[in-house]
Amino acid sequence: MKASNKPSVDTQAYELHFPRLVAVATSEFHIPKEEAMRLVHDLLVSSLFRLNPPGDLASSLDGALRTAAQRLAEARV
Amino acid sequence: MAKPPDFNPLFQAEFTATLARLNAELEAAEKSVEPLLRRTPRHSWLSLAAHPDLSNAGALDRLAKLVTEYLNRDTTYALSLAELAVAVAEEMPDNSYPKAVMAQLRAHALKDLGKVLRTIARHEDAIDALLRAELLLEVHHGLYQDVVLIRLHLAFTYQEVDRYTEAFALIRECKQVFADYGDSRMVLIAGVTEGALLHRLAKYREAREAYMLLMLSAHPDLETEAALRKNIGLCCIELGDFVEAESNLLESARLYSNELGQPIEALRAQTGYGRLLIRMRQIERGIVQLKPIRRAFLRQGMPEEAGICALEIIEGLLTRNKPEDAERLARMVIAEFTRANLNNRAITALGYLTRAIGAKQASAPLVQNVREYILSLRTNPEREFLRRTTVSGSESEQ
């Protein structure tokens, strides 16, 4: 959560980033669609509760998805 | 508007509900948390762990903000707040929020506790709290951003217990991850931390490079620029690059004084400039520069800073072969430290220096060693004084 006491993600941002990130997760990281949707949803929900919001939400979510996908792949090996 | 093909109404509904709930909790916490704390004696705060006004994310956010607010004002109060936040987070039923969020809330409360414990130099307890936080987050693939934040705090703490290799590894990992996330503010913080650690380990060339890289690439704000310039200047002194040292220290002092309105920081940068003059063997100029700064620190009720400034003067006096004046000043500093009830270890180190001056065995490196030691006590008040001696031009520690 940020200093202004408002979460840095809102419903509009959710609607904007959810499909975009699901598309990246499935096409780039080959995560099955259902799993990708759950992962992206969890990323967006957890970003509501982050103390230090990023300067650029899109970059932050992209980075979060990339690391999550890597960790997921590592966990599968 | 038509929903995109990947839209999931259940997820969307959960997100909207969580957002609304969080906003309501944040608003309620602003009104309820502090009055509740005021009504309850501090020794009974832990009994509030399951209080309905506290058992939510909004209240935890409020407690975290209070910890930050009190960290540099009243560490005992900050510790009580952080312990309460950990207790609240642990008491909350596991199904209060989605699993990842519960892990986040508990981990951030532990991170704040770790921060306070480090501030009061309970470093091992701080490491324990931070490792517990890391463990909570590790199983959630989407929380790596939170993991690296905890790891950065671990790195801060490892520095204080001389675990430098681990600290460096963590800082570099964090910097990379923050960059991947496009979080330029945290990249800057991690970069400054890396520079400061190199600086502390007397790796001045690498430290200067780290600071300069940040100046060029990290778009620092004015306050960070002032701090970076001061540190670059101090490294340049040690590297004998006096021209660069002068321009950076003067610019740092100007920024602090004219642009930022931070007179104490300006005095610190000016102390660095005084050190530069002493090292350039412009001893009289250096002493003339440093004396009013020392008086200003004393007027501000900052005897430790005044003592650090006095050590710069003592270095100059020894270089000028005026050991009697140096010894007199060292005794004054001991008296000031004693009156202010400062760390006994600092007083012992100063006593050692004073005796060495009296025995005509003190050198500029010894004065520098005592100064660095006293500065290190700020973050590690239990650190032992290691007397460095110069043997055939190289330094060794005893």
XYZ file of C-alpha atoms in Angstrom:
475
model
C 0.000 0.000 0.000
C 1.278 3.419 -0.708
C 1.875 6.556 1.251
C -1.305 8.203 -0.071
C -3.239 5.393 1.641
C -4.819 4.205 -1.581
C -3.895 0.951 -3.273
C -1.810 1.501 -6.401
C -3.971 -0.837 -8.502
C -7.635 -0.209 -9.232
C -10.337 -2.015 -11.196
C -9.438 -0.146 -14.378
C -5.817 -1.187 -14.060
C -6.949 -4.746 -13.406
C -9.051 -4.788 -16.580
C -6.190 -3.275 -18.534
C -3.383 -5.554 -17.358
C -5.113 -8.871 -16.715
C -5.657 -9.904 -20.368
C -2.312 -8.479 -21.464
C -0.390 -10.411 -18.804
C -2.342 -13.620 -19.391
C -1.433 -13.364 -23.078
C 2.268 -12.901 -22.203
C 2.171 -15.767 -19.698
C 0.679 -18.204 -22.193
C 2.562 -17.181 -25.331
C 5.964 -16.213 -23.954
C 6.248 -18.408 -20.873
C 4.065 -21.294 -22.086
C 2.016 -21.405 -18.918
C -1.322 -23.218 -19.417
C -4.164 -20.716 -19.702
C -6.049 -21.596 -16.513
C -2.836 -21.501 -14.480
C -1.765 -18.254 -16.159
C -5.076 -16.600 -15.265
C -4.745 -17.644 -11.614
C -1.121 -16.474 -11.478
C -1.854 -13.080 -13.030
C -4.874 -12.609 -10.787
C -2.733 -13.387 -7.720
C -0.081 -10.932 -8.917
C -2.646 -8.169 -9.271
C -4.286 -8.890 -5.918
C -0.950 -9.004 -4.091
C 0.083 -5.728 -5.710
C -2.811 -4.128 -3.807
C -1.048 -4.909 -0.544
C 2.461 -3.816 -1.424
C 3.911 -1.156 0.827
C 6.089 0.467 -1.822
C 4.264 0.768 -5.096
C 6.450 0.942 -8.198
C 6.853 4.051 -10.286
C 5.586 2.255 -13.371
C 2.889 -0.322 -12.729
C 3.132 -1.993 -16.160
C 6.912 -2.566 -15.862
C 6.485 -3.790 -12.325
C 3.806 -6.290 -13.321
C 5.869 -7.441 -16.299
C 8.839 -8.020 -13.994
C 6.658 -9.798 -11.456
C 5.251 -12.086 -14.141
C 8.708 -12.837 -15.559
C 10.122 -13.803 -12.154
C 7.008 -15.754 -11.217
C 7.192 -17.682 -14.491
C 10.871 -18.454 -13.923
C 10.218 -19.635 -10.390
C 7.302 -21.717 -11.570
C 9.498 -23.335 -14.222
C 12.259 -23.972 -11.670
C 9.740 -25.541 -9.295
C 8.638 -27.922 -12.055
C 12.164 -29.172 -12.810
C -17.761 -2.151 -23.471
C -17.104 -5.770 -24.488
C -14.881 -7.649 -22.075
C -11.642 -9.064 -23.486
C -11.596 -12.843 -24.173
C -9.467 -13.640 -21.117
C -11.750 -11.820 -18.755
C -12.784 -13.926 -15.744
C -15.832 -12.557 -13.882
C -15.089 -14.495 -10.690
C -11.554 -13.176 -10.484
C -12.746 -9.693 -11.333
C -15.384 -9.855 -8.606
C -12.819 -11.059 -6.062
C -10.439 -8.261 -7.029
C -13.133 -5.587 -6.806
C -14.325 -6.892 -3.437
C -10.765 -7.028 -2.066
C -10.072 -3.505 -3.284
C -13.267 -2.145 -1.731
C -12.557 -3.948 1.524
C -8.987 -2.684 1.635
C -10.044 0.913 0.979
C -12.625 0.687 3.760
C -10.060 -0.812 6.163
C -7.492 1.854 5.364
C -10.026 4.586 6.020
C -11.242 3.018 9.260
C -7.688 2.400 10.501
C -6.827 6.088 10.196
C -9.503 6.826 12.784
C -9.320 3.788 15.030
C -5.724 2.593 15.474
C -4.094 5.475 17.317
C -6.998 6.130 19.719
C -6.985 2.432 20.603
C -3.237 2.534 21.274
C -3.613 5.685 23.376
C -6.352 4.081 25.492
C -4.254 0.978 26.149
C -1.145 0.978 28.342
C 1.816 0.053 26.197
C 2.717 -2.973 28.299
C -0.718 -4.401 27.428
C -0.575 -3.803 23.693
C 0.062 -7.456 22.872
C -3.339 -8.254 24.403
C -4.797 -6.266 21.464
C -3.435 -8.778 18.942
C -6.908 -10.127 18.115
C -8.786 -6.822 18.539
C -11.299 -6.356 15.691
C -10.055 -2.820 15.005
C -6.566 -4.164 14.386
C -7.172 -7.531 12.711
C -7.118 -6.295 9.144
C -4.759 -5.118 6.432
C -5.685 -1.454 6.874
C -4.692 -1.471 10.543
C -1.452 -3.293 9.722
C -0.690 -0.624 7.138
C -1.348 2.073 9.749
C 0.931 0.307 12.261
C 3.667 0.022 9.611
C 3.448 3.759 8.940
C 3.669 4.480 12.668
C 6.756 2.246 12.947
C 8.419 4.274 10.190
C 7.367 7.531 11.846
C 8.796 6.576 15.234
C 11.868 4.657 14.093
C 14.192 7.636 14.365
C 12.318 9.418 17.151
C 11.569 6.804 19.763
C 12.918 3.335 19.044
C 11.291 1.773 22.123
C 7.884 2.955 20.938
C 8.672 1.785 17.388
C 9.628 -1.629 18.756
C 6.340 -1.951 20.663
C 4.418 -0.999 17.502
C 6.362 -3.498 15.366
C 5.886 -6.302 17.913
C 2.179 -5.542 18.041
C 1.947 -5.639 14.224
C 3.649 -9.051 14.138
C 1.283 -10.360 16.820
C -1.767 -9.006 14.958
C -0.634 -10.536 11.653
C 0.033 -13.889 13.298
C -3.302 -13.904 15.128
C -5.337 -13.182 12.017
C -7.150 -16.312 10.770
C -5.399 -17.821 7.744
C -8.470 -17.328 5.591
C -8.785 -13.591 6.283
C -7.342 -12.817 2.833
C -6.042 -14.886 -0.106
C -3.062 -17.043 0.938
C -0.442 -14.942 -0.839
C -1.798 -11.782 0.779
C -1.673 -13.362 4.243
C 1.963 -14.247 3.610
C 2.612 -10.665 2.486
C 0.965 -9.120 5.537
C 2.834 -11.357 7.971
C 6.138 -10.956 6.149
C 5.919 -7.164 6.021
C 5.151 -7.011 9.733
C 8.245 -9.155 10.379
C 10.286 -6.968 8.026
C 9.334 -3.871 10.041
C 10.241 -5.669 13.255
C 13.590 -6.600 11.686
C 14.128 -2.952 10.730
C 13.524 -1.766 14.297
C 15.679 -4.532 15.792
C 18.529 -3.556 13.466
C 18.152 0.073 14.474
C 18.561 -0.846 18.135
C 21.500 -3.105 17.213
C 19.771 -6.397 18.052
C 21.215 -7.686 14.829
C 20.823 -11.429 15.367
C 17.154 -10.976 16.324
C 16.716 -8.781 13.259
C 18.217 -11.472 11.009
C 15.926 -14.041 12.605
C 12.824 -11.896 11.934
C 13.855 -11.208 8.345
C 14.612 -14.867 7.605
C 11.181 -15.800 8.968
C 9.656 -13.205 6.644
C 11.580 -14.559 3.666
C 10.444 -18.088 4.427
C 6.782 -17.032 4.472
C 7.066 -15.479 1.028
C 9.235 -17.985 -0.770
C 6.479 -20.469 -1.552
C 4.456 -17.835 -3.416
C 5.830 -17.408 -6.908
C 4.210 -14.022 -7.419
C 5.777 -12.397 -4.359
C 9.395 -12.199 -5.435
C 9.263 -8.401 -5.311
C 8.503 -8.688 -1.599
C 11.222 -11.325 -1.184
C 13.916 -9.032 -2.579
C 12.773 -6.183 -0.355
C 13.251 -8.450 2.660
C 16.627 -9.535 1.271
C 17.749 -5.928 0.964
C 16.959 -5.481 4.647
C 18.883 -8.670 5.365
C 21.823 -7.182 3.473
C 21.636 -3.998 5.598
C 21.739 -6.178 8.696
C 24.498 -8.537 7.511
C 26.737 -5.483 7.065
C 26.385 -4.725 10.744
C 27.634 -8.153 11.771
C 30.517 -8.124 9.276
C 28.898 -10.652 6.919
C 30.022 -8.589 3.963
C 30.170 -11.313 1.296
C 26.542 -12.254 1.896
C 25.559 -8.593 2.022
C 27.174 -7.887 -1.355
C 25.582 -10.937 -2.966
C 22.132 -9.931 -1.726
C 22.482 -6.274 -2.697
C 23.529 -7.183 -6.236
C 20.680 -9.657 -6.590
C 18.199 -7.071 -5.303
C 19.519 -4.373 -7.606
C 19.082 -6.651 -10.604
C 15.561 -7.675 -9.635
C 14.478 -4.097 -8.911
C 15.823 -3.132 -12.347
C 13.863 -6.004 -13.933
C 10.748 -4.671 -12.229
C 11.427 -1.141 -13.476
C 11.585 0.080 -9.882
C 14.115 2.884 -10.307
C 13.688 4.169 -6.744
C 14.702 0.819 -5.270
C 17.531 0.411 -7.813
C 18.877 3.708 -6.520
C 18.530 2.647 -2.874
C 20.257 -0.697 -3.545
C 22.981 1.093 -5.516
C 23.628 3.598 -2.739
C 23.757 0.694 -0.268
C 26.319 -1.106 -2.413
C 28.433 2.042 -2.694
C 28.224 2.671 1.044
C 29.340 -0.877 1.813
C 32.318 -0.624 -0.541
C 33.091 2.751 1.026
C 32.928 1.270 4.506
C 35.303 -1.514 3.466
C 37.726 1.166 2.240
C 37.298 0.051 -1.392
C 37.247 3.684 -2.414
C 37.763 3.262 -6.139
C 34.899 0.769 -6.501
C 32.716 2.838 -4.175
C 33.322 5.973 -6.220
C 32.482 4.090 -9.415
C 29.253 2.802 -7.887
C 28.252 6.312 -6.761
C 29.191 7.890 -10.103
C 27.231 5.289 -12.018
C 24.157 6.196 -9.988
C 24.720 9.905 -10.634
C 24.793 9.231 -14.362
C 22.186 6.532 -14.769
C 19.724 6.553 -11.898
C 18.320 10.096 -12.212
C 18.742 10.866 -8.504
C 16.606 13.543 -6.907
C 18.376 16.571 -5.411
C 18.696 15.062 -1.940
C 20.209 11.846 -3.279
C 22.498 13.838 -5.551
C 23.750 15.827 -2.553
C 24.465 12.594 -0.648
C 26.126 10.968 -3.660
C 28.328 14.010 -4.261
C 29.397 14.062 -0.613
C 30.320 10.373 -0.769
C 32.111 10.762 -4.122
C 34.055 13.657 -2.580
C 35.039 11.597 0.461
C 36.191 8.687 -1.745
C 38.170 11.092 -3.930
C 40.022 12.360 -0.844
C 41.153 8.814 -0.057
C 42.149 8.287 -3.704
C 44.172 11.517 -3.747
C 41.922 13.024 -6.441
C 41.649 16.353 -4.695
C 40.247 18.373 -7.611
C 37.211 16.071 -7.961
C 36.885 15.911 -4.170
C 36.707 19.688 -3.920
C 34.085 20.189 -6.631
C 31.842 17.410 -5.303
C 32.046 18.402 -1.636
C 31.410 22.073 -2.363
C 28.454 21.221 -4.614
C 27.069 18.840 -1.988
C 27.299 21.527 0.707
C 25.665 24.044 -1.640
C 22.790 21.697 -2.471
C 22.152 20.896 1.183
C 22.381 24.502 2.240
C 20.747 26.438 -0.630
C 18.474 23.997 -2.411
C 17.364 21.564 0.278
C 17.446 23.669 3.444
C 19.291 20.970 5.402
C 21.911 22.869 7.417
C 23.105 19.842 9.422
C 23.832 17.848 6.272
C 25.520 20.947 4.842
C 27.777 21.010 7.917
C 28.657 17.339 7.333
C 29.629 18.047 3.722
C 31.670 21.040 4.913
C 33.414 18.781 7.429
C 34.411 16.647 4.432
C 35.806 19.764 2.772
C 37.802 20.476 5.919
C 39.190 16.943 5.769
C 40.182 17.571 2.158
C 42.143 20.687 3.115
C 43.977 18.774 5.865
C 44.880 15.981 3.436
C 46.049 18.572 0.915
C 48.371 19.791 3.673
C 46.558 23.141 3.737
C 46.422 22.596 7.471
C 45.755 26.130 8.673
C 42.972 26.623 6.124
C 41.521 23.260 7.116
C 41.498 24.093 10.804
C 39.977 27.522 10.122
C 37.274 25.757 8.066
C 36.571 23.079 10.696
C 36.503 25.111 13.936
C 33.240 26.990 13.230
C 31.641 23.747 12.003
C 32.558 22.078 15.281
C 31.074 24.998 17.227
C 27.903 24.799 15.119
C 27.507 21.099 15.925
C 27.973 21.824 19.637
C 25.391 24.613 19.456
C 22.998 22.144 17.850
C 23.522 19.754 20.794
C 25.390 17.260 18.590
C 28.542 16.400 20.572
C 29.266 13.266 18.561
C 29.326 15.173 15.263
C 31.409 17.877 16.964
C 33.804 15.142 18.129
C 34.108 13.734 14.600
C 34.900 17.245 13.395
C 37.444 17.643 16.217
C 39.184 14.449 15.072
C 39.680 16.036 11.649
C 41.313 18.998 13.413
C 43.422 16.660 15.579
C 44.665 14.953 12.418
C 45.720 18.376 11.122
C 47.407 19.328 14.387
C 49.401 16.077 14.417
C 50.419 16.579 10.798
C 51.518 20.108 11.801
C 53.483 18.559 14.664
C 51.426 20.210 17.403
C 50.795 17.215 19.678
C 50.080 19.341 22.773
C 47.209 21.141 21.011
C 45.986 17.816 19.614
C 46.036 16.188 23.062
C 44.189 19.162 24.630
C 41.472 18.960 21.998
C 41.167 15.172 22.376
C 40.649 15.635 26.134
C 37.924 18.211 25.445
C 36.163 15.726 23.186
C 36.357 13.036 25.884
C 34.784 15.483 28.352
C 32.015 16.343 25.856
C 31.313 12.672 25.127
C 31.270 11.846 28.840
C 28.893 14.735 29.638
C 26.584 13.621 26.837
C 26.710 10.037 28.111
C 27.805 8.735 24.705
C 28.922 5.157 24.079
C 31.682 4.180 26.524
C 33.511 2.365 23.751
C 33.901 5.661 21.886
C 35.284 7.272 25.038
C 37.710 4.356 25.494
C 38.939 4.696 21.899
C 39.389 8.451 22.394
C 41.265 7.753 25.615
C 43.563 5.402 23.746
C 44.179 8.103 21.120
C 44.869 10.735 23.784
C 47.432 8.526 25.494
C 49.066 7.749 22.147
C 49.306 11.478 21.407
C 50.801 12.087 24.867
C 53.348 9.332 24.245
C 54.172 10.849 20.829
C 52.981 7.647 19.174
C 49.858 8.911 17.423
C 49.669 9.244 13.669
C 47.089 10.490 11.172
C 46.008 6.880 10.319
C 45.343 6.220 14.009
C 43.130 9.321 14.198
C 41.283 8.156 11.068
C 40.878 4.708 12.596
C 39.338 6.158 15.776
C 37.022 8.376 13.705
C 35.804 5.464 11.580
C 35.358 3.371 14.712
C 33.216 6.012 16.425
C 31.088 6.333 13.276
C 30.630 2.557 13.145
C 29.273 2.553 16.717
C 26.157 4.330 15.437
C 24.981 1.148 13.779
C 26.913 -1.363 15.836
C 27.331 -0.040 19.396
C 28.939 -3.288 20.585
C 31.749 -3.280 18.008
C 35.203 -3.768 19.507
C 37.900 -1.177 18.838
C 40.607 -2.699 16.642
C 43.775 -0.691 16.910
C 45.444 -0.420 13.526
C 49.181 0.004 13.372
C 51.321 0.899 10.431
C 53.913 -1.720 9.722
C 56.297 -0.957 6.866
C 53.723 1.190 5.152
C 50.869 -1.366 5.355
C 48.122 -1.435 7.919
C 47.327 -4.337 10.165
C 44.645 -4.789 12.809
C 45.287 -5.851 16.370
